[in-house]
Amino acid sequence: MALEVDLDGLESEARSALATANDADALEDWRVDWLGRRGRLTTVLRGVRDLPVEQRPAIGAGANRLKGELESALAARQAELVAAETDGPTIDVTLPGRRPPLGSLHPVTLTRRTMERTFRDLGFDVVEGPDIELEEYNFDRLRIPAGHPARDMWDTIWIADDDSGGPRQLLRTHTSPMQIRYLERREPPIRVIVPGACYRYEATDATHEWMLTQIEGLVIDQDLSFAHLKGTLEAFVRRMFGGEIETRFRCDYFPFVEPGAELGVRWQGDWLEVLGCGMVHPEIIEDAGLDSSRYTGFAFGMGVERVAMLQYGVRDIRHFYRNDVRFLREFDRFRGSA
Ligand code: DAH
C-alpha cells in the first residue's frame, strides 16, 4: 500500500491560505495551522517514519524543503504587512499638494509695469539709463549749471570728487539726463519713456525717500504744442486711474523746460502732484543739433512710488523699502497681473 503524500497540493493550499492572511493575528493562526506542533506540515514530517521504507527519503526530503519554504514565505508576508502598515496610511495620494511659498512682484514693480504698458499703448518706446551719471548730464546740459539754486534741491551722493581729475559722477537725482543721452543717439520723431532709480540725499518722511523710482518721458517731433503734452498726459492718467479722475495743470519751474508745469490729480478731496512736465527748452533742442524752429517737444517726469501709493492706498512711502513681508504679502493677490 503506497501512502500517498501530496506535497504539491499541500504547498499550494498553504500558500493561498497565507496570501489571505491580512494581519498579525491571521499570520499567527496560519503559522499554528501549518508549522505549529500539531500543524499540517509538522504532522506530515512526523508521519514520515511510519511510511514504507522506500518512500521515506523522498517524502522526508520534500517535506523538509517545504517547511523551509513556508517559513520564508511567512517571513516575507510578515514584512509585506509591516511595510503596508507604516507607509500606507501616511501617503494619501488624494490629498491636495502643499503649495511651495511663492514670492510676488514688488508693488513698485507692479506699478512700474502697468505704467510702462500704458505708455507703450500710447506709442512710446521704453529704454533705461545709468544710475551713476556724469554731472554734466545730470545738471549742466539740463541747464542747471554749478551754483544754480535747483542743485540745492537735488543734492546726492557723489562718486568721484574734484581732485580725481576725471569727470565728476554722481547717483543721478532724476531720470531727466536720459533726455540728453537719447537725443544724442536718436533722430526725431522721438517718443520714449525711461524708468529707473534716482537718488536724493535728503531727509525722508511719509512721501519722500532718499531713493525713488521715476519714469521720464520725452517726445520730440515737428509742430508739437502744449496741447499734445496735455492730451498725452491726460490720456495716461485716465488709463491709469480711470476715466473719472480730475486733473489740473499748474505753472511750475524746471530749468530744462519752458513753459514748465505740474500735473495734479484729485485724490480723496485733495490735489496730489504726480508729475512735472513742460515744453522742452529750445536750447536743449539746439544742443542736440536740431532746428528749434522746426522741432519742438515735451518732457515729463513722475515718481512711481507716488503712483503706487495712489493705486494701492499706501499711506507711507517708506513701507516700500522696509522689506516687511507682512506688507509685501498684501500684494500677493496682484501676482501675475503685471
Ligand atoms: N526731473 C524732475 C524731477 O526730478 C521732474 C521733471 C520735471 C521731469 C519736468 C521732466 C520735466 O521731464 O519736464 O523733479
PDB file of C-alpha atoms in Angstrom, residues 96-269:
ATOM      1  CA  PRO A  96      -4.225  68.259  -2.334  1.00  0.00           C
ATOM      2  CA  GLY A  97      -0.491  69.035  -2.617  1.00  0.00           C
ATOM      3  CA  ARG A  98       1.288  71.550  -0.412  1.00  0.00           C
ATOM      4  CA  ARG A  99       1.992  74.744  -2.315  1.00  0.00           C
ATOM      5  CA  PRO A 100       5.577  75.969  -2.020  1.00  0.00           C
ATOM      6  CA  PRO A 101       5.517  79.596  -0.854  1.00  0.00           C
ATOM      7  CA  LEU A 102       5.944  81.780  -3.945  1.00  0.00           C
ATOM      8  CA  GLY A 103       7.129  85.354  -3.825  1.00  0.00           C
ATOM      9  CA  SER A 104       5.266  88.085  -5.630  1.00  0.00           C
ATOM     10  CA  LEU A 105       6.356  91.119  -7.561  1.00  0.00           C
ATOM     11  CA  HIS A 106       7.199  94.185  -5.505  1.00  0.00           C
ATOM     12  CA  PRO A 107       4.370  96.760  -5.549  1.00  0.00           C
ATOM     13  CA  VAL A 108       6.648  99.337  -7.164  1.00  0.00           C
ATOM     14  CA  THR A 109       7.462  96.817  -9.910  1.00  0.00           C
ATOM     15  CA  LEU A 110       3.752  96.109 -10.409  1.00  0.00           C
ATOM     16  CA  THR A 111       3.003  99.819 -10.781  1.00  0.00           C
ATOM     17  CA  ARG A 112       6.050 100.474 -12.938  1.00  0.00           C
ATOM     18  CA  ARG A 113       4.991  97.719 -15.335  1.00  0.00           C
ATOM     19  CA  THR A 114       1.430  99.000 -15.527  1.00  0.00           C
ATOM     20  CA  MET A 115       2.750 102.476 -16.291  1.00  0.00           C
ATOM     21  CA  GLU A 116       5.139 101.130 -18.924  1.00  0.00           C
ATOM     22  CA  ARG A 117       2.367  99.175 -20.581  1.00  0.00           C
ATOM     23  CA  THR A 118       0.128 102.238 -20.602  1.00  0.00           C
ATOM     24  CA  PHE A 119       2.802 104.309 -22.315  1.00  0.00           C
ATOM     25  CA  ARG A 120       3.581 101.525 -24.773  1.00  0.00           C
ATOM     26  CA  ASP A 121      -0.103 101.526 -25.709  1.00  0.00           C
ATOM     27  CA  LEU A 122       0.269 105.249 -26.415  1.00  0.00           C
ATOM     28  CA  GLY A 123       3.167 104.512 -28.794  1.00  0.00           C
ATOM     29  CA  PHE A 124       6.190 105.066 -26.543  1.00  0.00           C
ATOM     30  CA  ASP A 125       9.441 103.088 -26.560  1.00  0.00           C
ATOM     31  CA  VAL A 126      10.961 102.066 -23.213  1.00  0.00           C
ATOM     32  CA  VAL A 127      14.701 102.470 -22.507  1.00  0.00           C
ATOM     33  CA  GLU A 128      16.868 102.585 -19.395  1.00  0.00           C
ATOM     34  CA  GLY A 129      19.900 104.663 -18.477  1.00  0.00           C
ATOM     35  CA  PRO A 130      22.784 104.542 -15.992  1.00  0.00           C
ATOM     36  CA  ASP A 131      22.173 105.092 -12.269  1.00  0.00           C
ATOM     37  CA  ILE A 132      25.700 106.508 -11.961  1.00  0.00           C
ATOM     38  CA  GLU A 133      25.602 109.604 -14.101  1.00  0.00           C
ATOM     39  CA  LEU A 134      28.000 112.320 -15.156  1.00  0.00           C
ATOM     40  CA  GLU A 135      27.492 115.685 -13.501  1.00  0.00           C
ATOM     41  CA  GLU A 136      27.344 117.147 -16.981  1.00  0.00           C
ATOM     42  CA  TYR A 137      24.258 115.146 -17.963  1.00  0.00           C
ATOM     43  CA  ASN A 138      22.531 115.261 -14.606  1.00  0.00           C
ATOM     44  CA  PHE A 139      22.900 119.048 -14.336  1.00  0.00           C
ATOM     45  CA  ASP A 140      24.854 121.193 -16.812  1.00  0.00           C
ATOM     46  CA  ARG A 141      23.306 120.016 -20.049  1.00  0.00           C
ATOM     47  CA  LEU A 142      19.866 120.267 -18.479  1.00  0.00           C
ATOM     48  CA  ARG A 143      20.610 123.966 -17.946  1.00  0.00           C
ATOM     49  CA  ILE A 144      21.453 123.579 -14.265  1.00  0.00           C
ATOM     50  CA  PRO A 145      24.997 124.991 -14.068  1.00  0.00           C
ATOM     51  CA  ALA A 146      27.142 124.953 -10.922  1.00  0.00           C
ATOM     52  CA  GLY A 147      25.705 127.437  -8.456  1.00  0.00           C
ATOM     53  CA  HIS A 148      22.169 127.172  -9.818  1.00  0.00           C
ATOM     54  CA  PRO A 149      19.674 127.057  -6.940  1.00  0.00           C
ATOM     55  CA  ALA A 150      17.976 123.970  -8.410  1.00  0.00           C
ATOM     56  CA  ARG A 151      21.085 121.995  -7.444  1.00  0.00           C
ATOM     57  CA  ASP A 152      20.282 122.524  -3.791  1.00  0.00           C
ATOM     58  CA  MET A 153      17.052 120.561  -4.115  1.00  0.00           C
ATOM     59  CA  TRP A 154      18.893 117.728  -5.756  1.00  0.00           C
ATOM     60  CA  ASP A 155      21.833 117.026  -3.534  1.00  0.00           C
ATOM     61  CA  THR A 156      23.029 113.466  -3.944  1.00  0.00           C
ATOM     62  CA  ILE A 157      25.900 111.053  -3.384  1.00  0.00           C
ATOM     63  CA  TRP A 158      28.971 111.879  -5.438  1.00  0.00           C
ATOM     64  CA  ILE A 159      31.164 109.098  -6.784  1.00  0.00           C
ATOM     65  CA  ALA A 160      34.363 110.949  -7.719  1.00  0.00           C
ATOM     66  CA  ASP A 161      35.494 114.255  -6.237  1.00  0.00           C
ATOM     67  CA  ASP A 162      37.224 117.268  -7.814  1.00  0.00           C
ATOM     68  CA  ASP A 163      40.727 116.013  -7.095  1.00  0.00           C
ATOM     69  CA  SER A 164      40.447 112.840  -9.136  1.00  0.00           C
ATOM     70  CA  GLY A 165      40.924 114.774 -12.362  1.00  0.00           C
ATOM     71  CA  GLY A 166      38.211 112.778 -14.149  1.00  0.00           C
ATOM     72  CA  PRO A 167      34.704 113.984 -14.807  1.00  0.00           C
ATOM     73  CA  ARG A 168      32.525 114.217 -11.734  1.00  0.00           C
ATOM     74  CA  GLN A 169      30.000 111.420 -11.287  1.00  0.00           C
ATOM     75  CA  LEU A 170      27.025 111.080  -9.008  1.00  0.00           C
ATOM     76  CA  LEU A 171      23.998 108.943  -8.298  1.00  0.00           C
ATOM     77  CA  ARG A 172      21.527 110.571 -10.660  1.00  0.00           C
ATOM     78  CA  THR A 173      18.929 112.727  -8.944  1.00  0.00           C
ATOM     79  CA  HIS A 174      16.367 112.260 -11.703  1.00  0.00           C
ATOM     80  CA  THR A 175      15.896 110.382 -14.953  1.00  0.00           C
ATOM     81  CA  SER A 176      15.990 113.633 -16.982  1.00  0.00           C
ATOM     82  CA  PRO A 177      19.663 113.194 -18.026  1.00  0.00           C
ATOM     83  CA  MET A 178      18.427 110.410 -20.307  1.00  0.00           C
ATOM     84  CA  GLN A 179      16.681 113.106 -22.350  1.00  0.00           C
ATOM     85  CA  ILE A 180      20.130 114.344 -23.373  1.00  0.00           C
ATOM     86  CA  ARG A 181      21.612 110.870 -23.879  1.00  0.00           C
ATOM     87  CA  TYR A 182      18.668 109.810 -26.025  1.00  0.00           C
ATOM     88  CA  LEU A 183      18.797 112.979 -28.119  1.00  0.00           C
ATOM     89  CA  GLU A 184      22.476 112.257 -28.812  1.00  0.00           C
ATOM     90  CA  ARG A 185      21.635 108.889 -30.318  1.00  0.00           C
ATOM     91  CA  ARG A 186      18.253 109.267 -31.979  1.00  0.00           C
ATOM     92  CA  GLU A 187      16.598 111.400 -34.602  1.00  0.00           C
ATOM     93  CA  PRO A 188      13.037 112.688 -34.256  1.00  0.00           C
ATOM     94  CA  PRO A 189      10.319 111.600 -34.158  1.00  0.00           C
ATOM     95  CA  ILE A 190      11.127 110.602 -30.586  1.00  0.00           C
ATOM     96  CA  ARG A 191       8.601 109.065 -28.238  1.00  0.00           C
ATOM     97  CA  VAL A 192      10.290 107.378 -25.304  1.00  0.00           C
ATOM     98  CA  ILE A 193       9.939 106.734 -21.606  1.00  0.00           C
ATOM     99  CA  VAL A 194      12.807 105.985 -19.215  1.00  0.00           C
ATOM    100  CA  PRO A 195      12.016 104.160 -15.982  1.00  0.00           C
ATOM    101  CA  GLY A 196      14.704 103.903 -13.324  1.00  0.00           C
ATOM    102  CA  ALA A 197      16.009 104.599  -9.831  1.00  0.00           C
ATOM    103  CA  CYS A 198      17.024 108.091  -8.682  1.00  0.00           C
ATOM    104  CA  TYR A 199      18.741 109.225  -5.511  1.00  0.00           C
ATOM    105  CA  ARG A 200      18.316 112.318  -3.404  1.00  0.00           C
ATOM    106  CA  TYR A 201      20.317 112.934  -0.320  1.00  0.00           C
ATOM    107  CA  GLU A 202      17.516 114.309   1.766  1.00  0.00           C
ATOM    108  CA  ALA A 203      15.510 113.699   4.890  1.00  0.00           C
ATOM    109  CA  THR A 204      12.772 111.124   4.451  1.00  0.00           C
ATOM    110  CA  ASP A 205       9.166 111.390   5.527  1.00  0.00           C
ATOM    111  CA  ALA A 206       5.870 109.755   4.587  1.00  0.00           C
ATOM    112  CA  THR A 207       6.103 110.995   0.997  1.00  0.00           C
ATOM    113  CA  HIS A 208       9.896 111.243   0.477  1.00  0.00           C
ATOM    114  CA  GLU A 209      12.536 108.548   0.274  1.00  0.00           C
ATOM    115  CA  TRP A 210      16.239 109.001  -0.448  1.00  0.00           C
ATOM    116  CA  MET A 211      15.827 106.588  -3.335  1.00  0.00           C
ATOM    117  CA  LEU A 212      12.876 106.724  -5.679  1.00  0.00           C
ATOM    118  CA  THR A 213      11.794 105.311  -8.999  1.00  0.00           C
ATOM    119  CA  GLN A 214      10.965 107.746 -11.776  1.00  0.00           C
ATOM    120  CA  ILE A 215       9.584 107.487 -15.242  1.00  0.00           C
ATOM    121  CA  GLU A 216      10.881 110.141 -17.594  1.00  0.00           C
ATOM    122  CA  GLY A 217       9.141 110.898 -20.860  1.00  0.00           C
ATOM    123  CA  LEU A 218      10.442 112.658 -23.957  1.00  0.00           C
ATOM    124  CA  VAL A 219       8.565 113.457 -27.156  1.00  0.00           C
ATOM    125  CA  ILE A 220      10.195 115.422 -29.996  1.00  0.00           C
ATOM    126  CA  ASP A 221       8.706 115.988 -33.400  1.00  0.00           C
ATOM    127  CA  GLN A 222       7.690 118.780 -35.741  1.00  0.00           C
ATOM    128  CA  ASP A 223       4.967 121.165 -34.608  1.00  0.00           C
ATOM    129  CA  LEU A 224       4.241 119.722 -31.186  1.00  0.00           C
ATOM    130  CA  SER A 225       2.443 122.079 -28.826  1.00  0.00           C
ATOM    131  CA  PHE A 226       1.382 122.199 -25.209  1.00  0.00           C
ATOM    132  CA  ALA A 227      -1.912 120.688 -26.351  1.00  0.00           C
ATOM    133  CA  HIS A 228      -0.041 117.468 -27.241  1.00  0.00           C
ATOM    134  CA  LEU A 229       1.512 117.447 -23.802  1.00  0.00           C
ATOM    135  CA  LYS A 230      -1.858 117.891 -22.090  1.00  0.00           C
ATOM    136  CA  GLY A 231      -3.603 115.358 -24.303  1.00  0.00           C
ATOM    137  CA  THR A 232      -0.916 112.714 -23.790  1.00  0.00           C
ATOM    138  CA  LEU A 233      -0.639 113.097 -20.030  1.00  0.00           C
ATOM    139  CA  GLU A 234      -4.388 113.252 -19.504  1.00  0.00           C
ATOM    140  CA  ALA A 235      -4.803 110.116 -21.594  1.00  0.00           C
ATOM    141  CA  PHE A 236      -2.153 108.427 -19.464  1.00  0.00           C
ATOM    142  CA  VAL A 237      -3.754 109.446 -16.174  1.00  0.00           C
ATOM    143  CA  ARG A 238      -7.213 108.345 -17.306  1.00  0.00           C
ATOM    144  CA  ARG A 239      -5.906 104.953 -18.387  1.00  0.00           C
ATOM    145  CA  MET A 240      -4.064 104.504 -15.094  1.00  0.00           C
ATOM    146  CA  PHE A 241      -6.734 105.724 -12.685  1.00  0.00           C
ATOM    147  CA  GLY A 242      -9.981 105.515 -14.637  1.00  0.00           C
ATOM    148  CA  GLY A 243     -11.890 107.986 -16.781  1.00  0.00           C
ATOM    149  CA  GLU A 244     -13.486 109.860 -13.895  1.00  0.00           C
ATOM    150  CA  ILE A 245     -10.265 111.254 -12.453  1.00  0.00           C
ATOM    151  CA  GLU A 246      -9.993 115.055 -12.269  1.00  0.00           C
ATOM    152  CA  THR A 247      -6.717 116.652 -13.321  1.00  0.00           C
ATOM    153  CA  ARG A 248      -5.197 120.113 -13.223  1.00  0.00           C
ATOM    154  CA  PHE A 249      -2.109 121.728 -14.720  1.00  0.00           C
ATOM    155  CA  ARG A 250      -0.333 124.484 -12.821  1.00  0.00           C
ATOM    156  CA  CYS A 251       2.725 126.536 -13.679  1.00  0.00           C
ATOM    157  CA  ASP A 252       5.951 125.199 -12.278  1.00  0.00           C
ATOM    158  CA  TYR A 253       9.607 125.814 -12.924  1.00  0.00           C
ATOM    159  CA  PHE A 254      12.149 123.321 -14.205  1.00  0.00           C
ATOM    160  CA  PRO A 255      15.295 124.683 -15.890  1.00  0.00           C
ATOM    161  CA  PHE A 256      15.095 122.286 -18.865  1.00  0.00           C
ATOM    162  CA  VAL A 257      11.540 123.146 -19.961  1.00  0.00           C
ATOM    163  CA  GLU A 258       9.759 126.336 -20.962  1.00  0.00           C
ATOM    164  CA  PRO A 259       6.988 126.652 -20.007  1.00  0.00           C
ATOM    165  CA  GLY A 260       7.004 124.183 -17.142  1.00  0.00           C
ATOM    166  CA  ALA A 261       4.043 122.745 -15.318  1.00  0.00           C
ATOM    167  CA  GLU A 262       2.974 120.229 -12.736  1.00  0.00           C
ATOM    168  CA  LEU A 263       0.087 117.857 -13.143  1.00  0.00           C
ATOM    169  CA  GLY A 264      -2.115 117.215 -10.146  1.00  0.00           C
ATOM    170  CA  VAL A 265      -4.872 114.658  -9.730  1.00  0.00           C
ATOM    171  CA  ARG A 266      -7.778 114.932  -7.334  1.00  0.00           C
ATOM    172  CA  TRP A 267      -7.463 112.307  -4.666  1.00  0.00           C
ATOM    173  CA  GLN A 268      -9.832 111.987  -1.729  1.00  0.00           C
ATOM    174  CA  GLY A 269     -10.705 115.687  -1.860  1.00  0.00           C
TER     175      GLY A 269
END
